[in-house]
Amino acid sequence: MFSKMGSAERSKKKVQLWKKAIVHFSLCFVMGFFSGFAPTAKVVHSSNVNRSLRAETPVPVPAKSKELESPKQVGVQEIKLPSRRLIIIVTPTSTKDQFQGVFLRRLANTVRLVPQPLLWIVVEGQSDSNEVSEILRKTGIMYRHLVFKENFTDPEAELNHQRNVALKHIEHHKLSGIVHFAGLSNVYDLDFFKELRQTEVFGTWPMALLSANKRKVVIEGPVCDSSQVIGWHLRKMNNQTDAETDAEPKPPIHISSFAFNSSILWDPERWGRPTSVQGNSQNSLKFVLQVVLEDETKLKGIPPEECSKIMLWRLRFPIGVVPRNLVKTTSLLDVISQR
């Protein structure tokens, strides 16, 4: 009897202990769950520290952003790309010229030093030789190589035809720039091309013609007052006049002594060129010379401050000075072996 009562009491005590444990666990779980949503003292303390730091030390971010933005804005305003006119150099060649390869390489070395933009138009007659093409490919210069099929017995007529071929090409493609006829024997001061870019419509300059025997020097070109053309050089430095040495009078301007704006080739209304079909077969070089010489007031001396300054020389070599096979050699050993 007593044993049954003792076991019943022990079982009741165990049940009560489990109930207390469950209630206690539930209360702890509920309190812990809701306490997670409440702000803690650590968070409040950290926010106070941040506020004190903001009050005592300024934030450097805005200052850095201004420093980063200001150089960009200043750089954009200060950088100005230079705008240069295109220089179009026209050079006729001839396979009959024994110095063609030598002079073409020498002129290419000069043209290579001229700042861009620049276009070099080289014209030659049709031939089996590819010497000119090989030279031009190795120059690194922007060029156009034009070839014609016509045959000529007069060297001067052939040169003028080549210049017309180049002018027709410029007119057809409407290449906008300053056109200059550069012979293979021309020698330049590099400042010449800087002054050439300043040409608005027509420009002209004096040129010295040098002979290989150094017995005479011919000055051709304008006589200027500042940049205004007031006359032309007609006397040679050995006191021989053109009338005394030449049977036919020549125009007072050499083909390499002037430049012009290429727009005169495709703007007929402005320059008085006919627009009919006859204009397509018109001698472009003759037209340009007529426009240049008809009114000297259109011409501006180069350089404008000192038009008498010589920046272009033309060399004259008598035929047969150097053997043709020696000119064609490309190796020093070849030269030595021929001696």
Coordinates of N, CA and C in Angstrom, one line a residue, residues 87-93 107 111 118-123 146 156 158-171 177-188 192-193 196 199 201-205 207 253-262 264-265 283-290 292 312-314:
I87 N 48.3 69.8 -97.6 CA 49.3 70.2 -98.6 C 49.2 69.1 -99.7
I88 N 49.0 69.4 -100.9 CA 49.0 68.5 -102.0 C 50.2 68.8 -102.9
I89 N 51.2 67.9 -102.9 CA 52.4 68.1 -103.6 C 52.3 67.2 -104.9
V90 N 52.5 67.9 -106.1 CA 52.4 67.2 -107.3 C 53.8 67.1 -107.9
T91 N 54.3 65.9 -108.2 CA 55.6 65.7 -108.8 C 55.5 64.8 -110.0
P92 N 55.9 65.4 -111.2 CA 56.0 64.6 -112.4 C 57.4 63.9 -112.5
T93 N 57.4 62.7 -113.1 CA 58.6 62.0 -113.3 C 58.8 61.6 -114.7
L107 N 63.8 63.6 -102.5 CA 62.6 64.4 -102.3 C 61.7 63.7 -101.2
V111 N 59.9 65.3 -97.9 CA 58.5 65.3 -97.7 C 58.1 64.5 -96.4
L118 N 49.3 65.7 -95.4 CA 50.0 65.9 -96.7 C 49.7 64.8 -97.6
L119 N 49.5 65.1 -98.9 CA 49.3 64.1 -99.9 C 50.3 64.3 -101.0
W120 N 51.0 63.3 -101.4 CA 52.0 63.4 -102.4 C 51.5 62.6 -103.7
I121 N 51.3 63.4 -104.8 CA 50.8 62.8 -106.0 C 52.0 62.7 -107.0
V122 N 52.4 61.5 -107.3 CA 53.5 61.3 -108.2 C 52.9 60.7 -109.5
V123 N 53.3 61.3 -110.6 CA 52.8 60.9 -112.0 C 54.0 60.4 -112.8
L146 N 50.0 57.9 -110.1 CA 49.2 58.0 -111.3 C 50.1 57.7 -112.5
E156 N 59.2 68.9 -122.1 CA 58.4 69.9 -121.4 C 56.9 69.6 -121.6
E158 N 55.6 66.7 -122.0 CA 55.3 65.5 -121.1 C 55.1 65.9 -119.7
L159 N 55.9 66.9 -119.2 CA 55.8 67.3 -117.8 C 54.5 68.0 -117.6
N160 N 54.1 68.9 -118.5 CA 52.8 69.6 -118.4 C 51.6 68.6 -118.5
H161 N 51.8 67.6 -119.3 CA 50.7 66.6 -119.3 C 50.5 65.9 -118.0
Q162 N 51.7 65.6 -117.4 CA 51.6 64.9 -116.1 C 51.0 65.8 -115.0
R163 N 51.3 67.1 -115.1 CA 50.7 68.0 -114.1 C 49.2 68.1 -114.4
N164 N 48.7 68.1 -115.6 CA 47.3 68.1 -115.9 C 46.6 66.8 -115.4
V165 N 47.3 65.7 -115.6 CA 46.8 64.4 -115.0 C 46.5 64.5 -113.5
A166 N 47.5 65.1 -112.8 CA 47.3 65.3 -111.4 C 46.2 66.2 -111.1
L167 N 46.1 67.3 -111.8 CA 45.0 68.3 -111.5 C 43.6 67.7 -111.8
K168 N 43.5 66.9 -112.9 CA 42.3 66.2 -113.2 C 41.9 65.3 -112.0
H169 N 42.9 64.6 -111.5 CA 42.6 63.7 -110.3 C 42.1 64.5 -109.1
I170 N 42.8 65.6 -108.9 CA 42.4 66.5 -107.7 C 41.0 67.0 -107.9
E171 N 40.7 67.4 -109.2 CA 39.3 68.0 -109.5 C 38.3 66.9 -109.4
G177 N 42.8 71.4 -100.6 CA 44.1 71.7 -100.0 C 44.8 72.7 -100.8
I178 N 46.1 72.9 -100.5 CA 47.0 73.8 -101.2 C 47.9 73.0 -102.1
V179 N 47.8 73.3 -103.4 CA 48.5 72.6 -104.4 C 49.9 73.2 -104.7
H180 N 50.9 72.4 -104.7 CA 52.3 72.9 -105.0 C 52.9 71.9 -106.0
F181 N 53.5 72.4 -107.1 CA 54.2 71.6 -108.0 C 55.7 71.5 -107.6
A182 N 56.1 70.3 -107.2 CA 57.5 70.1 -106.7 C 58.2 69.2 -107.7
G183 N 59.3 69.8 -108.3 CA 60.1 69.0 -109.2 C 61.1 68.1 -108.4
L184 N 61.6 67.1 -109.1 CA 62.5 66.2 -108.4 C 63.8 66.8 -108.0
S185 N 64.2 67.9 -108.7 CA 65.4 68.5 -108.3 C 65.3 69.7 -107.4
N186 N 64.1 69.9 -106.8 CA 63.9 70.9 -105.8 C 64.5 70.6 -104.5
V187 N 65.0 71.7 -103.8 CA 65.6 71.6 -102.5 C 64.9 72.6 -101.6
Y188 N 64.4 72.1 -100.4 CA 63.5 73.0 -99.6 C 64.1 73.3 -98.2
F192 N 59.4 76.3 -95.3 CA 58.6 76.6 -96.5 C 57.2 76.0 -96.4
F193 N 57.2 74.8 -96.0 CA 55.9 74.1 -95.9 C 55.0 74.7 -94.8
L196 N 53.6 77.6 -96.4 CA 52.7 77.2 -97.5 C 51.3 77.0 -97.0
T199 N 48.5 79.8 -97.0 CA 48.0 80.3 -98.2 C 46.5 80.2 -98.2
V201 N 44.3 81.7 -101.0 CA 43.9 81.5 -102.4 C 45.1 81.3 -103.3
F202 N 46.0 82.3 -103.4 CA 47.2 82.1 -104.2 C 48.4 82.6 -103.4
G203 N 49.5 81.9 -103.5 CA 50.7 82.2 -102.9 C 51.9 82.1 -103.8
T204 N 52.9 83.0 -103.6 CA 54.1 82.9 -104.5 C 55.3 83.3 -103.7
W205 N 56.5 82.9 -104.2 CA 57.7 83.1 -103.4 C 58.9 83.1 -104.4
M207 N 62.5 81.9 -106.0 CA 63.2 80.6 -106.1 C 64.6 80.8 -106.7
I253 N 56.7 83.7 -113.8 CA 56.5 82.9 -112.6 C 56.8 81.4 -113.0
H254 N 57.7 80.8 -112.2 CA 58.1 79.4 -112.5 C 57.0 78.5 -111.9
I255 N 56.9 77.3 -112.5 CA 55.8 76.4 -112.1 C 56.0 76.0 -110.6
S256 N 57.2 76.0 -110.1 CA 57.4 75.7 -108.6 C 57.4 76.9 -107.7
S257 N 57.1 78.1 -108.3 CA 57.1 79.4 -107.5 C 55.8 79.9 -107.1
F258 N 54.7 79.0 -107.2 CA 53.4 79.5 -106.8 C 52.6 78.3 -106.3
A259 N 51.6 78.6 -105.5 CA 50.7 77.6 -105.0 C 49.3 78.2 -105.0
F260 N 48.3 77.3 -105.0 CA 46.9 77.8 -105.1 C 46.0 76.8 -104.4
N261 N 44.8 77.4 -104.0 CA 43.8 76.6 -103.3 C 43.1 75.7 -104.4
S262 N 43.1 74.4 -104.1 CA 42.5 73.5 -105.1 C 41.1 73.7 -105.4
I264 N 39.7 76.0 -106.7 CA 39.4 76.7 -108.0 C 39.2 75.7 -109.1
L265 N 39.5 74.5 -108.9 CA 39.4 73.4 -110.0 C 38.0 72.9 -110.1
N283 N 42.6 72.6 -120.6 CA 43.9 72.4 -120.0 C 43.9 73.1 -118.6
S284 N 43.9 72.2 -117.6 CA 43.7 72.7 -116.2 C 44.9 73.5 -115.8
L285 N 46.1 73.1 -116.2 CA 47.3 73.9 -115.8 C 47.3 75.2 -116.5
K286 N 46.9 75.3 -117.7 CA 46.8 76.6 -118.4 C 45.8 77.5 -117.7
F287 N 44.7 77.0 -117.3 CA 43.7 77.7 -116.6 C 44.2 78.3 -115.3
V288 N 44.9 77.5 -114.6 CA 45.4 77.9 -113.3 C 46.4 79.1 -113.5
L289 N 47.3 78.9 -114.5 CA 48.3 80.0 -114.7 C 47.7 81.3 -115.2
Q290 N 46.6 81.2 -116.0 CA 45.9 82.4 -116.4 C 45.3 83.1 -115.2
V292 N 46.2 82.9 -112.1 CA 47.2 83.4 -111.2 C 47.8 84.7 -111.7
L312 N 63.5 78.0 -101.3 CA 63.4 76.9 -102.3 C 64.5 77.1 -103.4
W313 N 65.2 76.0 -103.6 CA 66.2 76.0 -104.6 C 66.0 74.9 -105.6
R314 N 66.3 75.1 -106.9 CA 66.2 74.1 -108.0 C 67.6 73.9 -108.6

